[in-house]
XYZ file of C-alpha atoms in Angstrom:
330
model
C -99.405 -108.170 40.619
C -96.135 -107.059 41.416
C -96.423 -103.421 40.290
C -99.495 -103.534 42.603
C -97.306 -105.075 45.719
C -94.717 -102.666 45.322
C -96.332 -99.770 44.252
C -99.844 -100.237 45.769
C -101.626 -100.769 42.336
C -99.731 -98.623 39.805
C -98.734 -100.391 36.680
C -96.575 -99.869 34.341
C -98.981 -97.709 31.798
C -101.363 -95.106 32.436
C -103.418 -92.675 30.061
C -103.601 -91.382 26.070
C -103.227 -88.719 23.788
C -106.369 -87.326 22.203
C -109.764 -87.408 23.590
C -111.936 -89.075 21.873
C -115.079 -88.008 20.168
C -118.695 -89.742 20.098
C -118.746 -92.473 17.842
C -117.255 -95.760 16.640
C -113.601 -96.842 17.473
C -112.307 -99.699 16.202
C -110.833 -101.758 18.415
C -107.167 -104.013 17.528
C -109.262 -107.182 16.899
C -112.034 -104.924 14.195
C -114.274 -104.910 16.538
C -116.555 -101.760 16.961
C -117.422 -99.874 20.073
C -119.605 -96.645 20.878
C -117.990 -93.635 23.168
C -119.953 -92.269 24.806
C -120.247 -90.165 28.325
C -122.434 -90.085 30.816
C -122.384 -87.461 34.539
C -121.429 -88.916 37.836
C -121.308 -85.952 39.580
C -121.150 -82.260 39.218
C -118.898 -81.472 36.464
C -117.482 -84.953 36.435
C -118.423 -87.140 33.696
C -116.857 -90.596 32.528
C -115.515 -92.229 29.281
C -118.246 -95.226 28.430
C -117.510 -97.741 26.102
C -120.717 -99.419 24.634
C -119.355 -102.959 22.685
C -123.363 -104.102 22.206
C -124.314 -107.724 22.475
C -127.257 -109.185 23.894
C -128.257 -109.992 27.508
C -127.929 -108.153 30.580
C -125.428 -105.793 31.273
C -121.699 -106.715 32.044
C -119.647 -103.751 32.713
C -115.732 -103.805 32.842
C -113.931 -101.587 35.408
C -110.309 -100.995 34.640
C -107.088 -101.099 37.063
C -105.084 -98.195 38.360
C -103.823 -96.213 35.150
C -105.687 -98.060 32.391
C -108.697 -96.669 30.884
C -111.851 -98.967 29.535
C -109.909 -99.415 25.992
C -107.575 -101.556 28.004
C -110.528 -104.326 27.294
C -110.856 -103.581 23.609
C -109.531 -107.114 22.759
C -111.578 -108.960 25.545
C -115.061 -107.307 25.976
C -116.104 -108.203 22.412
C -115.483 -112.047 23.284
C -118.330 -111.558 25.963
C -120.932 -109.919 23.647
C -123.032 -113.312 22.881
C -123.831 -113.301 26.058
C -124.061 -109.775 27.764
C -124.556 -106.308 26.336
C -120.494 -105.252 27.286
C -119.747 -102.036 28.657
C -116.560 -100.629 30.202
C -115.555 -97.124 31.751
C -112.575 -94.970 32.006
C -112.172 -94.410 36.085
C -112.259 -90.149 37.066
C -108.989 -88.888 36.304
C -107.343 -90.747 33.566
C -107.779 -90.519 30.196
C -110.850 -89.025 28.247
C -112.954 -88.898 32.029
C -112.762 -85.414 33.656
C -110.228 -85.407 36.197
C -111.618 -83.249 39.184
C -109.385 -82.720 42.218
C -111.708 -84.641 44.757
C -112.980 -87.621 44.978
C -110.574 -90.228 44.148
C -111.177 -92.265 47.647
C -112.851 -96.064 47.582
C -116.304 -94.935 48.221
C -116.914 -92.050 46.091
C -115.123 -94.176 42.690
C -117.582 -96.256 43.818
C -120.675 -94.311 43.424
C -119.022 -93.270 40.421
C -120.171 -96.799 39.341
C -123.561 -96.615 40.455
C -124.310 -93.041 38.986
C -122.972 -94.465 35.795
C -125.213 -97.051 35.518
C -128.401 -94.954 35.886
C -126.849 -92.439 33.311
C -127.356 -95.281 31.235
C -129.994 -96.836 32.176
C -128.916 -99.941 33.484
C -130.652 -101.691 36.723
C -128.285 -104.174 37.469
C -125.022 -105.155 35.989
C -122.292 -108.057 36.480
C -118.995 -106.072 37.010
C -115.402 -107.336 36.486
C -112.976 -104.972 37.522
C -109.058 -105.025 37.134
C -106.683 -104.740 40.127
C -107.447 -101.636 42.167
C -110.406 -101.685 40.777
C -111.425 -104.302 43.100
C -112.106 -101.984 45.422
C -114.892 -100.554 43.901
C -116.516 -103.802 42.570
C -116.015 -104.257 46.512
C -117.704 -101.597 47.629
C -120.905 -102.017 44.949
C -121.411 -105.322 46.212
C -121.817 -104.365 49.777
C -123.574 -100.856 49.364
C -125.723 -101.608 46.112
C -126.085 -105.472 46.425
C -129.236 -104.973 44.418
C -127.737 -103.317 41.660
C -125.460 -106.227 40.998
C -125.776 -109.814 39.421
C -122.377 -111.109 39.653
C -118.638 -110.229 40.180
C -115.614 -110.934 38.339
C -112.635 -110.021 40.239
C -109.208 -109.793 37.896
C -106.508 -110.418 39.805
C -108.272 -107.619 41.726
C -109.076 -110.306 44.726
C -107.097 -108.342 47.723
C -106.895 -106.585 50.546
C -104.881 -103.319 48.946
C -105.533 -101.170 52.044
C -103.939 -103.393 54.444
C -101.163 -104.076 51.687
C -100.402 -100.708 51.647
C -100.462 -100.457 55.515
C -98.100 -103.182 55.796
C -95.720 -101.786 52.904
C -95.646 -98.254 53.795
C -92.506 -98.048 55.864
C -90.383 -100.336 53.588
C -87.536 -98.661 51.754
C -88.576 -98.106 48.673
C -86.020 -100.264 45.336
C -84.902 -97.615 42.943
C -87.058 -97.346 40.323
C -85.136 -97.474 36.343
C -85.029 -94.583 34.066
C -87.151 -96.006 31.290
C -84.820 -95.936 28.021
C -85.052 -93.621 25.522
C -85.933 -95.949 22.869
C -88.305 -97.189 24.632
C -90.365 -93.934 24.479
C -89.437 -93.028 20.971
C -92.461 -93.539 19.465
C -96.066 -95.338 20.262
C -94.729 -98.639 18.951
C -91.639 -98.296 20.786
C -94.343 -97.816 23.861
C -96.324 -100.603 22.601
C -93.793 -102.999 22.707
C -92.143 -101.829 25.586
C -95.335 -102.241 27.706
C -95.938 -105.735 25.965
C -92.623 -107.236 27.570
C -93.495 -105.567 31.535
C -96.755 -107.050 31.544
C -96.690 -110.157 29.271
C -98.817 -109.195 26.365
C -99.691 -106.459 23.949
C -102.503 -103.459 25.093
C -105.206 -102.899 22.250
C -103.377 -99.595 20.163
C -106.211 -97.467 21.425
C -105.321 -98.321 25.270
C -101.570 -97.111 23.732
C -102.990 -93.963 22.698
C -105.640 -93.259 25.493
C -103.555 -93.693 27.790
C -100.350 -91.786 26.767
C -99.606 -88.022 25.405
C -97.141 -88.170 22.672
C -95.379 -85.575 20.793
C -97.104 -84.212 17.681
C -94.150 -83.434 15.429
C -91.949 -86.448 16.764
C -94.297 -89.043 17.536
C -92.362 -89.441 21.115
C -93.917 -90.358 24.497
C -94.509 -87.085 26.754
C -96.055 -88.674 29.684
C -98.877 -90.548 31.046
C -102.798 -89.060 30.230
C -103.686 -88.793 34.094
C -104.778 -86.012 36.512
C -101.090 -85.679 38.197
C -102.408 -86.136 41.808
C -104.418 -89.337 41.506
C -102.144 -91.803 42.084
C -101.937 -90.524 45.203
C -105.320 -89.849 46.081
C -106.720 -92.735 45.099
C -103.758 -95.219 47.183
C -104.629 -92.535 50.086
C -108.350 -92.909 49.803
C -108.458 -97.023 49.508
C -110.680 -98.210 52.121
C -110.900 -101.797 53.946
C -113.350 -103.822 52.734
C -115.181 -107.086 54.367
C -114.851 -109.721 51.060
C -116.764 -112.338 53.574
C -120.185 -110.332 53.639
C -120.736 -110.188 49.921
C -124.002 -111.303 49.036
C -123.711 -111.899 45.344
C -121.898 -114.712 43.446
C -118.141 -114.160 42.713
C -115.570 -115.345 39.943
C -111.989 -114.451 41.244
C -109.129 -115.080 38.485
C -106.045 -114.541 40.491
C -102.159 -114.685 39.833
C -100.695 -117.968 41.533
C -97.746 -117.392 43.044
C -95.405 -119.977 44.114
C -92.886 -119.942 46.898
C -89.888 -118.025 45.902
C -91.944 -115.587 43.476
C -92.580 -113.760 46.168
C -89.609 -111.994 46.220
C -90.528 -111.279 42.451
C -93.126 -108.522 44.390
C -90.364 -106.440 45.007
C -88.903 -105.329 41.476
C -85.564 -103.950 42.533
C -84.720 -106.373 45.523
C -81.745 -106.958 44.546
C -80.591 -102.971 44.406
C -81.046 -102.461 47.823
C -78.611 -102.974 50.573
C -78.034 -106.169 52.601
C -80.158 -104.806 55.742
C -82.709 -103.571 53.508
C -83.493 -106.705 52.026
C -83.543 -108.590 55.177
C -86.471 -106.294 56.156
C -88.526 -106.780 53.114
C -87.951 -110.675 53.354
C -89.456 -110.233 57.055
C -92.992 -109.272 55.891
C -93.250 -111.865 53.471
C -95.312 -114.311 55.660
C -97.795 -111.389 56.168
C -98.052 -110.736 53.258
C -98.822 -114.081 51.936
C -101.457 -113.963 54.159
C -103.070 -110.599 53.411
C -103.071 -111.849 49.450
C -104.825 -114.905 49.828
C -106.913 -114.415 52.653
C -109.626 -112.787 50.198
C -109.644 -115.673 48.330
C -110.321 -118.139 51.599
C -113.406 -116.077 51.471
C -114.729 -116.007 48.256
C -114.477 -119.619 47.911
C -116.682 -120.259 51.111
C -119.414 -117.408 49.487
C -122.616 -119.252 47.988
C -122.002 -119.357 43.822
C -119.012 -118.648 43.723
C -115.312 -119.386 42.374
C -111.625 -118.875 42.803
C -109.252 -119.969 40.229
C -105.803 -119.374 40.634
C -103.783 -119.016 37.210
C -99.942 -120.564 37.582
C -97.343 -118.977 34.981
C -100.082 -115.875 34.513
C -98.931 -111.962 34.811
C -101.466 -109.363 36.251
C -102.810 -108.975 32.702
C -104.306 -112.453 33.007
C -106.360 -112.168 29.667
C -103.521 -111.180 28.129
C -101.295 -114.178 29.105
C -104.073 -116.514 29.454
C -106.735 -114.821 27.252
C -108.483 -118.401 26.331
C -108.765 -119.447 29.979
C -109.943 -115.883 31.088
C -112.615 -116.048 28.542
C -113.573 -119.696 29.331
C -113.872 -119.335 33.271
C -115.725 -115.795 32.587
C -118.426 -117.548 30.320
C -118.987 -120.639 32.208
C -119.632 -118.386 35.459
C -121.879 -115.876 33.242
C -124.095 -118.287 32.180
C -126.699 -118.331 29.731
């Protein structure tokens, strides 16, 4: 949550090293998923991730950088009671990364057209922080091709965030150092202590290009411009006139933790810090008031997770699977 405050939904980690093939991958926990890919559009097709199981469909959508092996540890938790999925967003990692099409609505029938590639008629989808957005925008242009929502930390109002944000001065952002990009351990363990838990080694690798001979990290597996695009393209979206149930896991924050939004507060100058601190109440408001309406939608839940990162099944992966089952149902 606070990369996504302060940077409008980038994280620390985005993209990987070789593109993977058709076939099994094991994931960190032995598990066993299927790659596969299926065409959105017109020269644009994504990475699918097929974990089996039984039941109807559940499909994970991951956050701004990650690609579907970010879920590698979770998804397989879920398979006694859905047939898991996840995908790999356009632009990052193994997915094609056009030049167009990174804005709110078109990621979005990015989802849909996936789902008829494989054959599915209606899904539950749990997206990851920006990619609420696009769970968003399914459930109000394709209610019928949904069964449920699970919003991860992924619960807010990003293009009004961003509105509000966008003429703050901006904290310097640290050199990462050099050990810390030595090798994909080093990156490993590096992105375990910024977001409070370890990514499954095949997120490491799919979403990072390292150095052949040396083993060092290069730089993120990404399409350079979709960052951009995609904070650019976010659209507003009415969380009161979904018509399907909703599970939203959020981050609690507590009073002072605010400031914790703003990584680098405390490197900017005197006046510049009084301005941040002005937009605080606003912004309190803008990142709960989804979650005032969820709660009042028929079916549905908000459960706010004190002492969790934006990672929540990483810091709270026993909770995260117990609220997800109990609202999947049978």
């Amino acid at each position: 949550m606070r990369k996504l405050v302060l940077l409008g939904g980038v994280m620390l980690c985005a993209c990987a090293a070789k593109t993977p093939g058709s076939g099994s991958t094991p994931s960190g926990t032995g598990s066993v998923h299927q790659v596969r890919r299926v065409t959105v559009a017109d020269g644009v097709e994504l990475e699918v991730l097929d974990f089996g199981g039984r039941g109807p469909a559940l499909v994970f959508l991951a956050g701004l950088g990650n690609t579907g092996h970010v879920f590698d540890e979770l998804a397989p938790r879920l398979t006694s009671q859905r047939h898991v999925w996840a995908l790999t967003r356009r632009g990052f990692g193994a997915s094609s990364w056009p030049e167009q099409g990174y804005d709110t609505a078109t990621l979005g029938a990015d989802v849909i057209h996936a789902l008829d590639g494989l054959g599915i008629e209606r899904a539950t989808l749990a997206g990851h922080s920006i990619a609420g957005g696009e769970l968003t925008w399914v459930g109000l242009h394709f209610p019928q091709r949904v069964e449920k929502l699970i919003y991860l930390d992924a619960a807010y109002a990003h293009a009004e965030v961003d509105d509000l944000l966008k003429d703050l001065p901006s904290p310097p952002v640290p050199e990462p150092a050099p050990e810390d990009q030595a090798s994909r351990a080093a990156v490993s363990a590096a992105v375990a202590r910024e977001v409070g838990g370890r990514f499954p080694e095949e997120e490491i690798e799919q979403a990072h290009v390292f150095d052949a001979t040396t083993g060092r990290l290069l730089g993120e597996r990404r399409w350079p411009g979709a960052l951009r695009r995609i904070r650019e393209g976010r659209a507003s979206l009415d969380f009161s006139s979904l018509r399907v149930p909703v599970l939203s896991l959020y981050v609690a924050y507590e009073g002072t933790r605010r400031e914790e939004a703003f990584t680098g507060l405390e490197l900017m100058s005197p006046a510049e810090q009084e301005k941040v601190r002005a937009v605080f109440p606003r912004l309190s408001q803008l990142l709960l008031a989804p979650q005032e309406a969820i709660r009042k939608l028929p079916g549905s839940k908000v459960v706010g997770l004190e002492g969790a990162e934006h990672y929540l099944w990483l810091t709270h992966p026993e909770q995260v699977v117990r609220e997800m089952t109990d609202f999947l149902g049978p």
